[in-house]
Short mmCIF file of C-alpha atoms in Angstrom, two decimals:
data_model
loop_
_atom_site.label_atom_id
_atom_site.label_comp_id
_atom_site.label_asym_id
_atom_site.label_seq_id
_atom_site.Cartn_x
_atom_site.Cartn_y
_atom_site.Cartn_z
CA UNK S 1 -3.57 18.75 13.11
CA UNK S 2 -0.67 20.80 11.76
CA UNK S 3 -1.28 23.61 10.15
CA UNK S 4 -1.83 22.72 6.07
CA UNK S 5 0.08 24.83 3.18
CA UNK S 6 -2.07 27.73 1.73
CA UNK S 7 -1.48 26.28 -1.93
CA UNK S 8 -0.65 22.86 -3.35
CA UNK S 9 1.51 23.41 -6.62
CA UNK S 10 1.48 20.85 -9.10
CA UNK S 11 2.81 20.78 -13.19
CA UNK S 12 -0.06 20.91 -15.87
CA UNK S 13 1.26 17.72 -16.90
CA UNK S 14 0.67 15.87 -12.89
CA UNK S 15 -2.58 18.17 -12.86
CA UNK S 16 -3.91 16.41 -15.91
CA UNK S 17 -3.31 12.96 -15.05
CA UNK S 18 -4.72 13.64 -11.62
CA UNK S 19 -8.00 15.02 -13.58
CA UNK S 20 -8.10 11.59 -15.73
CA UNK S 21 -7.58 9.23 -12.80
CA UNK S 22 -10.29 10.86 -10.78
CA UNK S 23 -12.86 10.86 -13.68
CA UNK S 24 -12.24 7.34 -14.20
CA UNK S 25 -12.86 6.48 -10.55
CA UNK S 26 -15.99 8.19 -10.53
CA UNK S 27 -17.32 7.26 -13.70
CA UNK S 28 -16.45 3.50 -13.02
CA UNK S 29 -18.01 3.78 -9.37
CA UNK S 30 -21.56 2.70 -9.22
CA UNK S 31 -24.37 4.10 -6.85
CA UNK S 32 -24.98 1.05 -5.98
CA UNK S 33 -21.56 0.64 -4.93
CA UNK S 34 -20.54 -1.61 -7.60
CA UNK S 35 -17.55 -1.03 -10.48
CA UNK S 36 -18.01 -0.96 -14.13
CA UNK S 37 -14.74 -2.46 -14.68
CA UNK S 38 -14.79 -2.04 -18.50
CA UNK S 39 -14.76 2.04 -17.92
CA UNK S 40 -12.07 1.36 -15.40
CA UNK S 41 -10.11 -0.08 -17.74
CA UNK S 42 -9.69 2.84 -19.77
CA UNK S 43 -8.15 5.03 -17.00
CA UNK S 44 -6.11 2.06 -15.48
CA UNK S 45 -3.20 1.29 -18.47
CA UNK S 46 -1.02 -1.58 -17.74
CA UNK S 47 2.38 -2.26 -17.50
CA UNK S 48 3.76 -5.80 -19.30
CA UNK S 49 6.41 -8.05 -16.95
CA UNK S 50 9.50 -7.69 -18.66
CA UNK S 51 12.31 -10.29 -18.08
CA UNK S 52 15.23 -8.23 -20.12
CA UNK S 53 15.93 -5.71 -17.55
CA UNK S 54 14.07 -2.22 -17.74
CA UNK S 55 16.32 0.68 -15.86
CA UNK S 56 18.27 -1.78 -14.47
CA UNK S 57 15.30 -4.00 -13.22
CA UNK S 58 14.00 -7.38 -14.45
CA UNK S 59 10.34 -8.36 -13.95
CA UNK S 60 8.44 -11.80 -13.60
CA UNK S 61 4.97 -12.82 -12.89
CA UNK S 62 4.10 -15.42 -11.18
CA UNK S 63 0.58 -17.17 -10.40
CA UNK S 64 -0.64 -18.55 -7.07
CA UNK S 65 -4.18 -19.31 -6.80
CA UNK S 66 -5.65 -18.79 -10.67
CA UNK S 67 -8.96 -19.33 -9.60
CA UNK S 68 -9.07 -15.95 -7.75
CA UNK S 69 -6.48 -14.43 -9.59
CA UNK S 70 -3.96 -13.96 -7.19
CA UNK S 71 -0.24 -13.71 -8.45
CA UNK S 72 2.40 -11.37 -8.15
CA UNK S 73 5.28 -9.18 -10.02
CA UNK S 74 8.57 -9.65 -9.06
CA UNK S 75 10.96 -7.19 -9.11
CA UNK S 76 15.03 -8.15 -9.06
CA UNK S 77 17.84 -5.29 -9.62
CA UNK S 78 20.18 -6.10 -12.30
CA UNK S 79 23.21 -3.79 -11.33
CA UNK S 80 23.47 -5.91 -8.28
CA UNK S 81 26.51 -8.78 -8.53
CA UNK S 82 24.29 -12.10 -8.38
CA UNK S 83 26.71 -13.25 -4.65
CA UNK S 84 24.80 -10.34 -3.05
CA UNK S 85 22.21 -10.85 -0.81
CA UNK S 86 19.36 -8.98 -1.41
CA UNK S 87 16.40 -8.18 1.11
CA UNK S 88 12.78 -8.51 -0.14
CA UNK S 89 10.08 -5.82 0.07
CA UNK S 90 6.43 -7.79 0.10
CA UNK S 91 4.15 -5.12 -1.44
CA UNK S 92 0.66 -4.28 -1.44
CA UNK S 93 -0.59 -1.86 -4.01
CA UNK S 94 -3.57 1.07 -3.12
CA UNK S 95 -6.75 1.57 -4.80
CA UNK S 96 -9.37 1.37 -2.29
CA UNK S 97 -9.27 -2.49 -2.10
CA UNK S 98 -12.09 -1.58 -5.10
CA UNK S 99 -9.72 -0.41 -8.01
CA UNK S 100 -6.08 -0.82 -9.72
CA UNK S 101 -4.08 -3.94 -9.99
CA UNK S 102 0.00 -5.18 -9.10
CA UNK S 103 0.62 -4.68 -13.08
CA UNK S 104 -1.14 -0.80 -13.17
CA UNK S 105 1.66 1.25 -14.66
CA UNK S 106 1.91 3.78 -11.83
CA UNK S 107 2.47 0.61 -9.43
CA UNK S 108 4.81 -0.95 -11.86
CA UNK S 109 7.10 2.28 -11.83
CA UNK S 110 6.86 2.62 -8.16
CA UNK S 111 7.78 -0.77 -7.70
CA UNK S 112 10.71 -0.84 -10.63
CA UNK S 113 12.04 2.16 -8.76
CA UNK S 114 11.75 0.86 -5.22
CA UNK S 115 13.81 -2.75 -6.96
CA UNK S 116 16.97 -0.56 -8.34
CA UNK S 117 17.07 2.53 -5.85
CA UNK S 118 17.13 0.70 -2.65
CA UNK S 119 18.05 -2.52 -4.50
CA UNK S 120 15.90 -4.93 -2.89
CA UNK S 121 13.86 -7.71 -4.38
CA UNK S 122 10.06 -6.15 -4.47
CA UNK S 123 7.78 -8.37 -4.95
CA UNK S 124 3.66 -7.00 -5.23
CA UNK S 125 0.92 -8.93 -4.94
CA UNK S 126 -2.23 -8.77 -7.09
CA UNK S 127 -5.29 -9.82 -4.80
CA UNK S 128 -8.75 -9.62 -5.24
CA UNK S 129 -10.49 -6.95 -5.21
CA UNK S 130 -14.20 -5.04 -3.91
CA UNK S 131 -17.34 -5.16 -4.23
CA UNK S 132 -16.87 -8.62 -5.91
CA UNK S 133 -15.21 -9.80 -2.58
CA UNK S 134 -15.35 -8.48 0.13
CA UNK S 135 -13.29 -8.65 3.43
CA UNK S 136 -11.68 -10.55 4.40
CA UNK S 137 -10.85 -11.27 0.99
CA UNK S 138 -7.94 -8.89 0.19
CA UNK S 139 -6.56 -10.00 3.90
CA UNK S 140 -6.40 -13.67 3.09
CA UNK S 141 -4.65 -12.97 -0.52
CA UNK S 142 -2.08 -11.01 1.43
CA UNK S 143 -1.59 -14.09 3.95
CA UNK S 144 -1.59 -16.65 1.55
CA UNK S 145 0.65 -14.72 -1.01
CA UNK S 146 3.33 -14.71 2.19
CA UNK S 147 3.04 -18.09 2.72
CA UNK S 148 3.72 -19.27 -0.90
CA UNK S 149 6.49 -17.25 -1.23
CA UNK S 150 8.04 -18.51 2.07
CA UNK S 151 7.76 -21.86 0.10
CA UNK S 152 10.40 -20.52 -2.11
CA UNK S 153 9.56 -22.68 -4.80
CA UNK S 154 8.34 -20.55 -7.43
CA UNK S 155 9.58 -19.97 -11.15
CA UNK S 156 12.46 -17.11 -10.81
CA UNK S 157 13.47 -16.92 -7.48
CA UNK S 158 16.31 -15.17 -7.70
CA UNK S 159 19.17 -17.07 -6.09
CA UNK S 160 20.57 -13.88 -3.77
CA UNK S 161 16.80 -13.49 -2.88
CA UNK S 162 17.41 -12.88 1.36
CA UNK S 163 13.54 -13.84 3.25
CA UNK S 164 15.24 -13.39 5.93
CA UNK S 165 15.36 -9.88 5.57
CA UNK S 166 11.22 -9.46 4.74
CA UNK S 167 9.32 -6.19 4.52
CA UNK S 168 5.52 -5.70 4.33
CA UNK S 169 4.56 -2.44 2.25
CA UNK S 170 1.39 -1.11 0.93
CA UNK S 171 0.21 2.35 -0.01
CA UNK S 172 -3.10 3.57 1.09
CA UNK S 173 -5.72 0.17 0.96
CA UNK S 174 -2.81 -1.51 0.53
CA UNK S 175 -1.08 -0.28 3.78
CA UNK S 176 -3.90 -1.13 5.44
CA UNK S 177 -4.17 -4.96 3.98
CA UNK S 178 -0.03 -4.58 5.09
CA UNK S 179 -0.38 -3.83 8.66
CA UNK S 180 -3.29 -6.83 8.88
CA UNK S 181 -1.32 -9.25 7.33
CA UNK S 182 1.39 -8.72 9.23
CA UNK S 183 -0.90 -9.03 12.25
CA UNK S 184 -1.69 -12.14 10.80
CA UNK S 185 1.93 -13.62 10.24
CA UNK S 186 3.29 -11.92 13.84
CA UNK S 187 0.92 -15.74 14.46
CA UNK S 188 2.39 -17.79 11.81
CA UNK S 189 5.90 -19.83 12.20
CA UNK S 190 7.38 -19.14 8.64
CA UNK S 191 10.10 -21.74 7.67
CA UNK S 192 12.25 -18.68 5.84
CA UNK S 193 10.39 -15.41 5.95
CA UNK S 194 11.61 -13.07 8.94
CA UNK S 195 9.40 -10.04 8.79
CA UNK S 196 11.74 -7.23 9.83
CA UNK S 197 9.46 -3.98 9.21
CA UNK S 198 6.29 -2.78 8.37
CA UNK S 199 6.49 -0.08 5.38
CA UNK S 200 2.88 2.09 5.54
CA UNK S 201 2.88 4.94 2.87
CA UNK S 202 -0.58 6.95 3.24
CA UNK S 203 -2.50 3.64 4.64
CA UNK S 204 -6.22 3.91 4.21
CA UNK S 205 -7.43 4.12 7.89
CA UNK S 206 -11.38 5.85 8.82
CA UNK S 207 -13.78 5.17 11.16
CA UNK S 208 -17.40 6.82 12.03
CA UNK S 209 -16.16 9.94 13.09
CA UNK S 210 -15.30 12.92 10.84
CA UNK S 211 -11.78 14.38 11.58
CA UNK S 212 -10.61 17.81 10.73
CA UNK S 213 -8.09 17.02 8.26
CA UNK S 214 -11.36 15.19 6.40
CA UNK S 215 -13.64 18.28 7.00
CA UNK S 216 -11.25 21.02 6.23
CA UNK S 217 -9.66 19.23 3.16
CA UNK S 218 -11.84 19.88 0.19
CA UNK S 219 -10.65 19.75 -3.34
CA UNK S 220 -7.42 17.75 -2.68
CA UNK S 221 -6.61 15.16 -5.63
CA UNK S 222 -7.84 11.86 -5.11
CA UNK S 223 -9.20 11.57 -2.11
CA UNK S 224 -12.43 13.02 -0.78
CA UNK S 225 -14.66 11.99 2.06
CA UNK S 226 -17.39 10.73 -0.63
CA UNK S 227 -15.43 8.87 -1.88
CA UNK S 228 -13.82 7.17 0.69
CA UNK S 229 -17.24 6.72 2.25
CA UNK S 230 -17.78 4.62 -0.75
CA UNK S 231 -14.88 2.23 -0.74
CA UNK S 232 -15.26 1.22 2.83
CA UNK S 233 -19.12 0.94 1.95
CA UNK S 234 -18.08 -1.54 -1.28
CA UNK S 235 -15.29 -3.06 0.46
CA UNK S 236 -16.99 -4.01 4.46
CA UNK S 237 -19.78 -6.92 4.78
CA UNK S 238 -23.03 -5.64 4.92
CA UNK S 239 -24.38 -4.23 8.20
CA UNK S 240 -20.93 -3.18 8.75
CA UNK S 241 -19.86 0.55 9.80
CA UNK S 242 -16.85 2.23 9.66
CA UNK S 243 -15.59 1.66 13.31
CA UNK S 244 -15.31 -1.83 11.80
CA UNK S 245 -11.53 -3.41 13.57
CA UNK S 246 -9.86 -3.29 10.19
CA UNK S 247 -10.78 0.00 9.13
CA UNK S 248 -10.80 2.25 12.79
CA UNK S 249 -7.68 -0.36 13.78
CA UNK S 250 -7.00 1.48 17.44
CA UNK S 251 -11.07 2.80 17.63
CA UNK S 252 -14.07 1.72 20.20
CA UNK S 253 -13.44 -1.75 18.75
CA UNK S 254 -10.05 -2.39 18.01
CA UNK S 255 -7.81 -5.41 18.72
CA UNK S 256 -5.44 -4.87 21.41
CA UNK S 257 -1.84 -5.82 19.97
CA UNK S 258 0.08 -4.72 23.03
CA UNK S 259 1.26 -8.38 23.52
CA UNK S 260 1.72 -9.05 19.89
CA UNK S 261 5.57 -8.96 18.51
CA UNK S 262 4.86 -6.12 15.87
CA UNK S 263 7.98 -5.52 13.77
CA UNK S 264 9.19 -1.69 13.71
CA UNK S 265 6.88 0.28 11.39
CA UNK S 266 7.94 2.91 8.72
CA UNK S 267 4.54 5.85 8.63
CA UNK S 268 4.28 8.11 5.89
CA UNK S 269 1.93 11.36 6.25
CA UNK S 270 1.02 13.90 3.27
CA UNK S 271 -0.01 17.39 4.56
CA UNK S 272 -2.88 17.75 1.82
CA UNK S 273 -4.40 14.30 2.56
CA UNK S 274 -7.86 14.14 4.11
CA UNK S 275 -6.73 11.26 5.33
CA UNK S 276 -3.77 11.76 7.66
CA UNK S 277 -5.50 12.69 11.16
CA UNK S 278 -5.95 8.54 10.90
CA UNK S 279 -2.65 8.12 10.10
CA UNK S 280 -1.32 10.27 13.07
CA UNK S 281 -3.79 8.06 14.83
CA UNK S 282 -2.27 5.50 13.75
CA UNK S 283 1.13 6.38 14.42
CA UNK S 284 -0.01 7.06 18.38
CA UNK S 285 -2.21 3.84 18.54
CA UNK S 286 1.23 1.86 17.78
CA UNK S 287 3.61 4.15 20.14
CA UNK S 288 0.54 3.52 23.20
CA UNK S 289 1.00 -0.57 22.33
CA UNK S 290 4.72 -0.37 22.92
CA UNK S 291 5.48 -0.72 19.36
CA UNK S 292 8.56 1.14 17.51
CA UNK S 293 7.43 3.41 14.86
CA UNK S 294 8.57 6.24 12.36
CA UNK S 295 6.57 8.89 11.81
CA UNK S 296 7.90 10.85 8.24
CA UNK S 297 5.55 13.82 7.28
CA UNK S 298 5.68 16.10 4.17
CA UNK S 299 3.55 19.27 4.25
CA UNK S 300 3.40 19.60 0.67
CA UNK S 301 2.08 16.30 -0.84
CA UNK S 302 -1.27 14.58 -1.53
CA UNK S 303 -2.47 11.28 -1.37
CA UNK S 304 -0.60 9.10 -3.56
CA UNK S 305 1.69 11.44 -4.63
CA UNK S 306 4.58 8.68 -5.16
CA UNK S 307 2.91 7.17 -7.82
CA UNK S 308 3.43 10.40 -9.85
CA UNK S 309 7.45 10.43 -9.41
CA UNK S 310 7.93 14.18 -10.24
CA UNK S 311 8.27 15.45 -6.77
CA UNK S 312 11.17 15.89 -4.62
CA UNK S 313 9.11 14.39 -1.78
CA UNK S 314 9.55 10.60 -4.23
CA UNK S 315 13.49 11.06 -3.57
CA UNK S 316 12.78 11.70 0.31
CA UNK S 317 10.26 8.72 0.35
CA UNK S 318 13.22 6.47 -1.12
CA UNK S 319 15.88 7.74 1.10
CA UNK S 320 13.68 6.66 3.96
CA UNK S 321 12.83 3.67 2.92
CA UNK S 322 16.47 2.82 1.93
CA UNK S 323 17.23 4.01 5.15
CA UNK S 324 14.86 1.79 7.24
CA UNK S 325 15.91 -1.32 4.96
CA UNK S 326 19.01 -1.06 5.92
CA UNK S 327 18.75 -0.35 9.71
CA UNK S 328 16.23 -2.84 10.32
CA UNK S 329 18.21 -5.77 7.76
CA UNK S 330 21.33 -4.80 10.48
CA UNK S 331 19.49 -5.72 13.68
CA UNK S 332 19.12 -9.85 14.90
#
């Protein structure tokens, strides 16, 4: 593992909403590895859809499956003349598969930003979450959500909407529910979608063992190896370990994907997150199956630090994403 900074240097202002968001995690998080979801509430505000454009961004919901509330939040630039052809970023919001929601603010400004700066159509999904289901849940949302949308027959498709430019993204749980879905569709004949990356910022990865970016990185915001210990225990069946395949994805009981047509993957790695030795593993797991992949790593950020915009690391992430978009839209 690289060497991490001494010091992580953060505003009073980020400092304080790091405080709130980890007091409501732990004060909604049961022993029993269940969620009070009314305390959650509290420390989870939400952002409204809003069809006249906000920063140069228009934003619909639309329902799928009401009776396990999966919908999603789309995302269309407005700065963009209505001829152009727009590619579409599929995205997957973090939370631990047990908390947050597509329409949390800090995933509603991430997305919004990701719409205009890169100016894409994002759309995020909203699937259900643990200990009330439990995988596969969250993987079959993801799958299903990609397969209504390849229907194309939903209320406000945009018209320049381009599926055949399609990008799966997630952050943390949700990069992880990304790179299994798109495991899933690499099966699936799609009459419009054309998956042409993966976008994984910070996915949530584990297994049994302890690493030494989880041992040595105490304190960090967010993310701590108690609690990450409890959202795989909430989120896997019971009887289930770590070293699960969806949660140690190249460990003693992975899936071997050398013969599966995995799309060109996009890895970002934060130098104070407990959780990046499975990342790196990650990122070597997918160059050992033959797959193309990214790796982007900045020293000086924690987990999740995108949904807190303030950072010049956000502008970097955009760049690359922009970047990747447009590389990977260019190739047949």
């Amino acid at each position: 593992m690289a060497e991490t900074p001494r010091t992580l240097r953060l505003s009073l202002k980020t400092r304080l909403l790091l405080a709130a968001h980890s007091f409501g995690i732990r004060a909604a998080s049961r022993s029993d590895h269940t969620v009070n979801r009314s305390v959650l509430n509290i420390f989870d505000p939400k952002a409204a859809a809003s069809a006249k454009p906000v920063n140069g961004v228009s934003s619909f919901d639309n329902t799928i499956d009401p009776t396990r509330n999966l919908w999603f939040r789309l995302y269309a630039p407005t700065s963009t003349a209505t001829t152009d052809a727009l590619p579409v970023i599929i995205f997957f919001h973090g939370g631990g598969f047990a908390f947050m929601a597509a329409n949390s603010k800090s995933f509603d400004v991430l997305c919004r930003r990701l719409a205009r700066e890169i100016n894409a159509v994002v759309i995020s999904v909203n699937y259900r979450l643990a200990p009330e289901y439990k995988y596969p849940c969250q993987y079959e949302d993801g799958f299903d959500a990609l397969k209504y949308i390849d229907g194309m027959t939903f209320e406000n498709f945009p018209a320049n909407l381009d599926l055949g430019r399609c990008f799966i993204a997630g952050d943390s749980a949700g990069g992880n529910l990304a790179h299994h879905v798109v495991l899933k569709a690499c099966e699936h004949t799609f009459s419009n979608i054309k998956i042409k990356g993966l976008i994984a910022m910070q996915p949530f990865f584990g297994g049994e063992e302890r690493t030494e970016s989880e041992i040595k990185l105490v304190g960090v915001p967010l993310i701590s190896v108690e609690r990450t210990d409890w959202m795989w225990k909430a989120f896997l069946p019971e009887g289930s370990d770590r070293n699960h395949s969806v949660v140690n994805v190249f460990g003693p009981n992975a899936v071997d994907i050398s013969g599966v047509k995995f799309p060109a993957t996009l890895l970002f790695v934060g130098g104070f997150d407990p959780l990046q030795d499975w990342q790196k593993r990650y990122h070597e797991g997918l160059k050992k199956s033959g797959k193309e992949v990214h790796l982007v790593e900045y020293p000086n950020v924690f987990h999740g630090f995108y949904c807190l915009p303030e950072s010049p690391e956000f502008s970097l992430l955009i760049g690359e994403v922009k970047s990747f978009v447009q590389k990977q839209s260019s190739l047949t």
